[in-house]
């Protein structure tokens, strides 16, 4: 724990009550030696488990070979990984596309917003997103985030962002006018409470974007890379977006993000339009390449679908749980009336289970995609004990 009076950190995070020092797979240990099961995965980041040996070896090997040369030059690792990622998206979408590597989900969404503005051109720059969404904490991605309380301390917000009720096509259609260039949506609103988009809604939004010449940007920062039981969340609706943003699970804890765009959309960017000093470093892309290879090897989406269905069914049967929503291994257990998710979170921490009170009445669960059945049962037993 850190004393807030002497902490070296700018106080943008609540004071931590637990300090972790080691992890392996789904397990964590704190500085007192206490063991925990991690069913939050660093906020849906640790998709292949803590200290995954395959990913660790790839990072260690690359760290002894080449780290960074800037974007004045190419490096062979980034090129190979870009082909891996575009190949994966081609399998899923049937479309040829290009990628831009960055350092986080917010930066991925920032790049997508700039791409949308250049695609639309002057006077056609607005982006419509949904209330309850979360797209990042840069000024532009915060403006795109549909949570007005988060905007309040930072007014005036950047212009050109509008918000509509999630899963309401009429509200979206009424907001789209000639100044709009793109629609930005999450297939599941993770920070908003694990609220899934209705598949028909996403299909109708795709049709609306086609009809009005808009880009459809899917924010897959939390939902992509197998988390929902498919490689990407938009697959549940059977649609193909124009732009996809990624981070979190793509690096298994290494800070990296990416934007994929259909080739004809990506072509609106020219040299100098966007960039990052750390875009596509050999170190980061070595990790991404290893993550993709390992996810393919174990068929991570299938594991997430199977374990997610097991977890969903067992959670729903626990007294005190009113319902379970989400998909794959991004789930929220909605508690019965009168139950406090924050109190349950604290109780589970005492028992050795890491979760997240995503709302006042809902507990979020996002364990590694390769979580064992033994660890699922152990976690379910702790939740049952805490609720009864």
Coordinates of C-alpha atoms in Angstrom, one line a residue:
X1 CA 0.0 0.0 0.0
X2 CA 1.1 3.6 -0.7
X3 CA 0.7 6.4 1.8
X4 CA -1.2 9.1 -0.2
X5 CA 0.6 11.9 1.7
X6 CA 4.0 10.6 0.5
X7 CA 3.0 8.9 -2.7
X8 CA 5.2 9.8 -5.8
X9 CA 2.2 9.4 -8.1
X10 CA -0.1 12.2 -9.4
X11 CA -3.4 11.3 -7.7
X12 CA -5.5 10.2 -10.7
X13 CA -6.2 6.7 -9.3
X14 CA -7.8 5.8 -6.0
X15 CA -5.3 4.7 -3.4
X16 CA -4.5 1.1 -3.8
X17 CA -5.3 -1.3 -1.0
X18 CA -3.4 -4.3 -2.4
X19 CA 0.1 -4.6 -3.9
X20 CA 0.7 -7.5 -6.2
X21 CA 4.2 -8.8 -6.7
X22 CA 3.9 -11.9 -8.8
X23 CA 1.5 -13.7 -11.2
X24 CA 1.3 -17.0 -13.0
X25 CA -1.6 -17.9 -15.2
X26 CA -4.8 -17.0 -13.4
X27 CA -3.1 -16.6 -10.1
X28 CA -1.6 -13.6 -8.3
X29 CA 0.3 -13.1 -5.1
X30 CA 0.5 -9.9 -3.0
X31 CA 3.3 -8.5 -0.9
X32 CA 2.2 -10.5 2.1
X33 CA 2.3 -13.8 0.2
X34 CA -1.5 -14.1 -0.1
X35 CA -2.7 -15.9 -3.2
X36 CA -5.6 -14.7 -5.4
X37 CA -7.5 -15.8 -8.5
X38 CA -7.5 -13.0 -11.0
X39 CA -11.0 -12.9 -12.6
X40 CA -10.5 -9.3 -13.8
X41 CA -7.4 -9.9 -15.9
X42 CA -6.1 -6.4 -15.5
X43 CA -9.4 -5.1 -16.9
X44 CA -9.7 -7.7 -19.7
X45 CA -6.0 -7.3 -20.6
X46 CA -4.4 -10.6 -19.4
X47 CA -6.0 -12.8 -22.0
X48 CA -3.4 -15.6 -21.9
X49 CA -2.5 -15.5 -18.2
X50 CA 0.1 -13.7 -16.1
X51 CA 3.8 -14.4 -17.0
X52 CA 2.7 -16.6 -20.0
X53 CA 6.0 -18.4 -20.8
X54 CA 5.5 -18.2 -24.6
X55 CA 4.9 -14.5 -24.5
X56 CA 7.6 -13.9 -22.0
X57 CA 10.1 -15.8 -24.2
X58 CA 9.2 -13.8 -27.3
X59 CA 9.6 -10.5 -25.3
X60 CA 12.9 -11.6 -23.8
X61 CA 14.3 -12.8 -27.1
X62 CA 13.4 -9.6 -28.9
X63 CA 14.8 -7.5 -26.0
X64 CA 18.2 -9.0 -26.8
X65 CA 17.9 -8.3 -30.5
X66 CA 16.2 -5.0 -31.4
X67 CA 14.0 -2.6 -29.5
X68 CA 13.4 0.6 -31.4
X69 CA 14.6 2.3 -34.6
X70 CA 11.9 5.0 -35.1
X71 CA 9.6 5.2 -38.1
X72 CA 12.3 6.6 -40.3
X73 CA 13.2 3.0 -40.9
X74 CA 11.4 -0.4 -41.1
X75 CA 11.9 -3.3 -38.8
X76 CA 11.2 -6.9 -39.9
X77 CA 9.2 -7.8 -36.7
X78 CA 6.6 -5.1 -37.2
X79 CA 6.2 -6.0 -40.9
X80 CA 5.6 -9.6 -40.0
X81 CA 3.2 -8.8 -37.2
X82 CA 1.2 -6.4 -39.4
X83 CA 0.8 -9.2 -41.9
X84 CA -0.4 -11.5 -39.1
X85 CA -3.0 -9.0 -37.9
X86 CA -4.3 -8.0 -41.4
X87 CA -4.4 -11.7 -42.2
X88 CA -6.6 -12.4 -39.1
X89 CA -8.9 -9.5 -40.0
X90 CA -9.1 -10.7 -43.6
X91 CA -10.3 -14.1 -42.3
X92 CA -12.9 -12.5 -40.1
X93 CA -14.1 -9.7 -42.5
X94 CA -13.3 -11.0 -46.0
X95 CA -11.7 -7.5 -46.6
X96 CA -8.2 -6.3 -47.4
X97 CA -7.0 -3.8 -44.8
X98 CA -4.0 -2.0 -43.2
X99 CA -3.0 -1.5 -39.6
X100 CA -1.4 1.3 -37.5
X101 CA 0.3 0.3 -34.3
X102 CA 0.1 2.5 -31.2
X103 CA 0.5 2.3 -27.5
X104 CA -3.0 2.1 -26.0
X105 CA -6.7 1.8 -26.7
X106 CA -7.2 5.6 -26.3
X107 CA -4.5 6.1 -29.0
X108 CA -6.1 3.6 -31.2
X109 CA -9.5 5.4 -31.0
X110 CA -7.8 8.8 -31.4
X111 CA -6.3 7.6 -34.7
X112 CA -9.7 6.2 -35.8
X113 CA -11.3 9.6 -35.0
X114 CA -8.7 11.4 -37.1
X115 CA -9.2 8.9 -39.9
X116 CA -13.0 9.6 -39.8
X117 CA -12.5 13.4 -39.9
X118 CA -10.2 13.1 -42.9
X119 CA -12.5 10.6 -44.6
X120 CA -15.5 13.0 -44.2
X121 CA -13.6 16.2 -45.1
X122 CA -14.2 19.7 -44.0
X123 CA -17.7 20.3 -42.7
X124 CA -18.3 16.6 -42.3
X125 CA -16.4 15.8 -39.2
X126 CA -18.9 14.8 -36.5
X127 CA -18.8 11.4 -34.9
X128 CA -21.8 9.8 -33.2
X129 CA -21.3 7.4 -30.2
X130 CA -23.5 6.0 -27.5
X131 CA -24.4 7.0 -24.0
X132 CA -22.7 4.6 -21.6
X133 CA -19.7 4.1 -23.9
X134 CA -16.1 4.4 -23.0
X135 CA -13.5 5.2 -25.6
X136 CA -10.5 6.7 -23.7
X137 CA -9.2 9.6 -21.7
X138 CA -7.5 11.8 -24.2
X139 CA -9.6 15.0 -24.9
X140 CA -11.0 13.6 -28.1
X141 CA -11.7 10.1 -26.9
X142 CA -13.2 11.5 -23.7
X143 CA -15.4 13.7 -25.8
X144 CA -16.5 10.6 -27.7
X145 CA -17.2 8.8 -24.4
X146 CA -20.9 8.9 -23.6
X147 CA -20.5 9.7 -19.9
X148 CA -21.2 13.4 -19.3
X149 CA -20.0 13.3 -15.7
X150 CA -16.5 12.5 -17.0
X151 CA -16.6 15.6 -19.2
X152 CA -17.5 18.1 -16.6
X153 CA -14.1 18.9 -15.2
X154 CA -12.6 19.4 -18.6
X155 CA -15.0 21.8 -20.4
X156 CA -14.9 23.0 -23.1
X157 CA -14.8 19.6 -24.8
X158 CA -13.6 19.3 -28.4
X159 CA -16.4 19.9 -30.9
X160 CA -17.9 17.4 -33.2
X161 CA -19.1 14.6 -30.9
X162 CA -22.7 13.5 -30.3
X163 CA -24.2 10.9 -28.1
X164 CA -27.4 8.8 -28.5
X165 CA -29.1 6.1 -26.5
X166 CA -27.4 2.7 -27.0
X167 CA -29.4 0.1 -29.0
X168 CA -31.9 2.8 -30.3
X169 CA -31.7 3.0 -34.1
X170 CA -34.3 5.7 -34.4
X171 CA -32.2 8.0 -32.0
X172 CA -29.1 7.3 -34.1
X173 CA -30.8 7.9 -37.4
X174 CA -32.3 11.2 -36.2
X175 CA -28.9 12.5 -35.1
X176 CA -27.1 11.7 -38.4
X177 CA -27.0 14.8 -40.5
X178 CA -24.7 15.9 -43.4
X179 CA -22.0 16.9 -40.8
X180 CA -21.6 13.4 -39.6
X181 CA -18.7 11.2 -40.9
X182 CA -18.8 8.2 -38.7
X183 CA -20.5 6.1 -36.0
X184 CA -18.4 4.7 -33.2
X185 CA -19.7 1.8 -31.1
X186 CA -18.6 -1.0 -28.8
X187 CA -20.1 -4.5 -29.4
X188 CA -20.4 -4.7 -25.6
X189 CA -20.1 -1.6 -23.4
X190 CA -17.6 -2.8 -20.9
X191 CA -17.1 0.2 -18.7
X192 CA -20.7 1.0 -19.1
X193 CA -21.7 -2.1 -17.2
X194 CA -21.1 -5.0 -19.7
X195 CA -24.1 -4.0 -21.8
X196 CA -24.2 -5.9 -25.1
X197 CA -25.3 -4.3 -28.4
X198 CA -28.3 -6.0 -29.9
X199 CA -27.1 -7.9 -33.0
X200 CA -30.0 -6.6 -35.1
X201 CA -29.2 -3.0 -33.9
X202 CA -25.6 -3.4 -35.2
X203 CA -26.9 -4.8 -38.5
X204 CA -29.3 -1.9 -38.8
X205 CA -26.5 0.6 -38.0
X206 CA -24.3 -1.0 -40.7
X207 CA -27.1 -0.6 -43.2
X208 CA -27.6 3.1 -42.1
X209 CA -23.9 3.8 -42.5
X210 CA -23.9 2.3 -46.0
X211 CA -27.0 4.2 -46.9
X212 CA -25.6 7.6 -45.8
X213 CA -21.9 7.1 -46.7
X214 CA -20.6 6.9 -43.1
X215 CA -17.8 5.0 -41.6
X216 CA -18.7 2.4 -39.0
X217 CA -15.9 2.2 -36.3
X218 CA -16.1 -0.7 -33.9
X219 CA -14.2 -0.1 -30.6
X220 CA -12.9 -3.6 -29.8
X221 CA -10.4 -2.5 -27.2
X222 CA -12.0 -4.6 -24.5
X223 CA -13.9 -7.0 -26.6
X224 CA -11.5 -8.1 -29.3
X225 CA -9.0 -10.9 -29.6
X226 CA -11.2 -13.7 -28.5
X227 CA -12.7 -12.2 -25.4
X228 CA -16.4 -12.6 -26.4
X229 CA -15.9 -16.2 -27.8
X230 CA -15.2 -14.9 -31.3
X231 CA -12.1 -13.1 -32.5
X232 CA -14.0 -9.8 -32.5
X233 CA -17.3 -8.8 -31.0
X234 CA -18.8 -7.5 -34.3
X235 CA -18.9 -11.2 -35.5
X236 CA -21.9 -11.8 -33.2
X237 CA -23.9 -9.6 -35.5
X238 CA -22.5 -10.8 -38.7
X239 CA -21.3 -7.4 -39.9
X240 CA -18.1 -5.9 -41.2
X241 CA -17.0 -2.6 -39.9
X242 CA -14.9 -0.1 -41.8
X243 CA -12.5 0.5 -38.9
X244 CA -11.6 -1.6 -35.9
X245 CA -9.7 -0.5 -32.8
X246 CA -7.8 -2.9 -30.6
X247 CA -5.6 -2.9 -27.5
X248 CA -5.8 -4.7 -24.1
X249 CA -5.7 -8.4 -25.0
X250 CA -3.6 -7.9 -28.1
X251 CA -0.5 -7.4 -25.9
X252 CA -1.4 -9.6 -22.8
X253 CA -0.3 -6.8 -20.6
X254 CA 2.3 -5.1 -22.8
X255 CA 1.2 -1.6 -23.7
X256 CA 0.2 -1.7 -27.3
X257 CA -2.8 -0.9 -29.5
X258 CA -3.7 -1.1 -33.1
X259 CA -6.2 0.3 -35.7
X260 CA -7.3 -1.7 -38.7
X261 CA -9.1 -0.1 -41.6
X262 CA -10.3 -1.3 -44.9
X263 CA -7.6 -0.5 -47.5
X264 CA -9.8 2.1 -49.3
X265 CA -10.5 3.9 -46.0
X266 CA -6.9 3.7 -44.8
X267 CA -5.9 5.4 -48.1
X268 CA -7.2 8.8 -47.0
X269 CA -4.2 9.0 -44.6
X270 CA -1.0 10.2 -46.2
X271 CA 2.5 10.5 -44.7
X272 CA 2.5 13.1 -41.9
X273 CA -1.2 12.8 -41.2
X274 CA -0.7 10.7 -38.1
X275 CA 2.1 9.0 -36.3
X276 CA 3.7 8.0 -33.0
X277 CA 7.4 7.7 -31.9
X278 CA 6.6 4.2 -30.6
X279 CA 4.4 3.0 -33.4
X280 CA 5.3 -0.5 -34.4
X281 CA 8.4 -1.0 -32.3
X282 CA 10.1 -4.3 -32.6
X283 CA 9.6 -5.0 -28.9
X284 CA 5.8 -4.3 -28.9
X285 CA 5.1 -6.1 -32.2
X286 CA 7.1 -9.2 -31.1
X287 CA 4.6 -9.5 -28.3
X288 CA 1.6 -9.0 -30.5
X289 CA 2.9 -11.6 -32.9
X290 CA 3.4 -14.1 -30.1
X291 CA -0.1 -13.4 -28.7
X292 CA -1.7 -14.0 -32.1
X293 CA 0.3 -17.3 -32.6
X294 CA -0.5 -18.5 -29.1
X295 CA -4.2 -17.6 -29.4
X296 CA -4.4 -19.5 -32.7
X297 CA -2.6 -22.5 -31.2
X298 CA -5.0 -22.9 -28.3
X299 CA -8.0 -21.6 -30.2
X300 CA -8.6 -18.9 -27.7
X301 CA -12.1 -17.8 -29.0
X302 CA -13.4 -21.4 -28.6
X303 CA -12.0 -21.6 -25.0
X304 CA -13.6 -18.3 -24.2
X305 CA -17.0 -19.4 -25.6
X306 CA -16.9 -22.7 -23.7
X307 CA -15.7 -21.4 -20.4
X308 CA -17.9 -18.4 -20.7
X309 CA -21.0 -20.5 -21.1
X310 CA -20.0 -22.6 -18.1
X311 CA -19.4 -19.6 -16.0
X312 CA -22.6 -17.9 -17.1
X313 CA -24.7 -20.9 -16.3
X314 CA -23.2 -21.5 -12.9
X315 CA -23.3 -17.8 -11.9
X316 CA -27.0 -17.5 -12.8
X317 CA -27.8 -20.4 -10.4
X318 CA -26.2 -18.7 -7.4
X319 CA -28.7 -17.3 -4.9
X320 CA -28.4 -13.5 -4.9
X321 CA -27.6 -13.2 -8.6
X322 CA -30.5 -11.8 -10.5
X323 CA -29.1 -12.3 -14.0
X324 CA -25.9 -12.5 -16.1
X325 CA -25.1 -10.5 -19.2
X326 CA -22.3 -10.3 -21.6
X327 CA -20.6 -12.9 -23.9
X328 CA -17.6 -15.2 -23.7
X329 CA -15.4 -14.3 -20.8
X330 CA -16.7 -10.7 -20.4
X331 CA -19.6 -11.2 -18.1
X332 CA -21.5 -9.1 -15.5
X333 CA -23.4 -10.7 -12.7
X334 CA -26.4 -8.4 -11.8
X335 CA -27.2 -8.8 -8.2
X336 CA -30.6 -9.0 -6.5
X337 CA -32.2 -5.8 -5.2
X338 CA -30.5 -4.6 -2.0
X339 CA -27.1 -6.2 -2.9
X340 CA -24.1 -3.9 -3.1
X341 CA -21.5 -4.9 -5.7
X342 CA -18.8 -2.8 -4.1
X343 CA -19.3 -4.6 -0.8
X344 CA -19.3 -8.0 -2.6
X345 CA -16.1 -7.0 -4.4
X346 CA -14.4 -6.2 -1.1
X347 CA -15.6 -9.5 0.4
X348 CA -14.2 -11.4 -2.5
X349 CA -10.9 -9.7 -2.3
X350 CA -10.7 -10.9 1.3
X351 CA -11.5 -14.4 0.1
X352 CA -8.8 -14.2 -2.6
X353 CA -10.8 -13.4 -5.8
X354 CA -10.1 -10.3 -7.9
X355 CA -13.2 -9.0 -9.7
X356 CA -14.7 -5.5 -10.3
X357 CA -17.8 -3.7 -9.2
X358 CA -18.5 -2.3 -12.7
X359 CA -21.7 -0.7 -11.4
X360 CA -23.3 -0.4 -8.0
X361 CA -25.2 -3.6 -8.5
X362 CA -23.1 -5.6 -11.0
X363 CA -19.9 -7.6 -10.7
X364 CA -17.7 -7.8 -13.8
X365 CA -15.7 -11.0 -14.5
X366 CA -13.0 -11.2 -17.2
X367 CA -10.5 -14.0 -16.4
X368 CA -7.9 -15.2 -18.9
X369 CA -9.3 -17.0 -21.9
X370 CA -7.3 -20.1 -21.0
X371 CA -8.6 -20.2 -17.4
X372 CA -8.9 -23.8 -16.1
X373 CA -12.2 -25.4 -15.1
X374 CA -10.6 -25.9 -11.6
X375 CA -10.1 -22.2 -11.2
X376 CA -13.6 -21.4 -12.5
X377 CA -15.1 -23.7 -9.9
X378 CA -12.9 -22.2 -7.2
X379 CA -14.1 -18.7 -8.1
X380 CA -17.7 -19.8 -8.2
X381 CA -17.4 -21.3 -4.8
X382 CA -16.1 -18.0 -3.4
X383 CA -18.9 -16.0 -5.0
X384 CA -21.5 -18.4 -3.7
X385 CA -20.0 -18.2 -0.2
X386 CA -19.9 -14.4 -0.3
X387 CA -23.5 -14.1 -1.4
X388 CA -24.9 -16.6 1.1

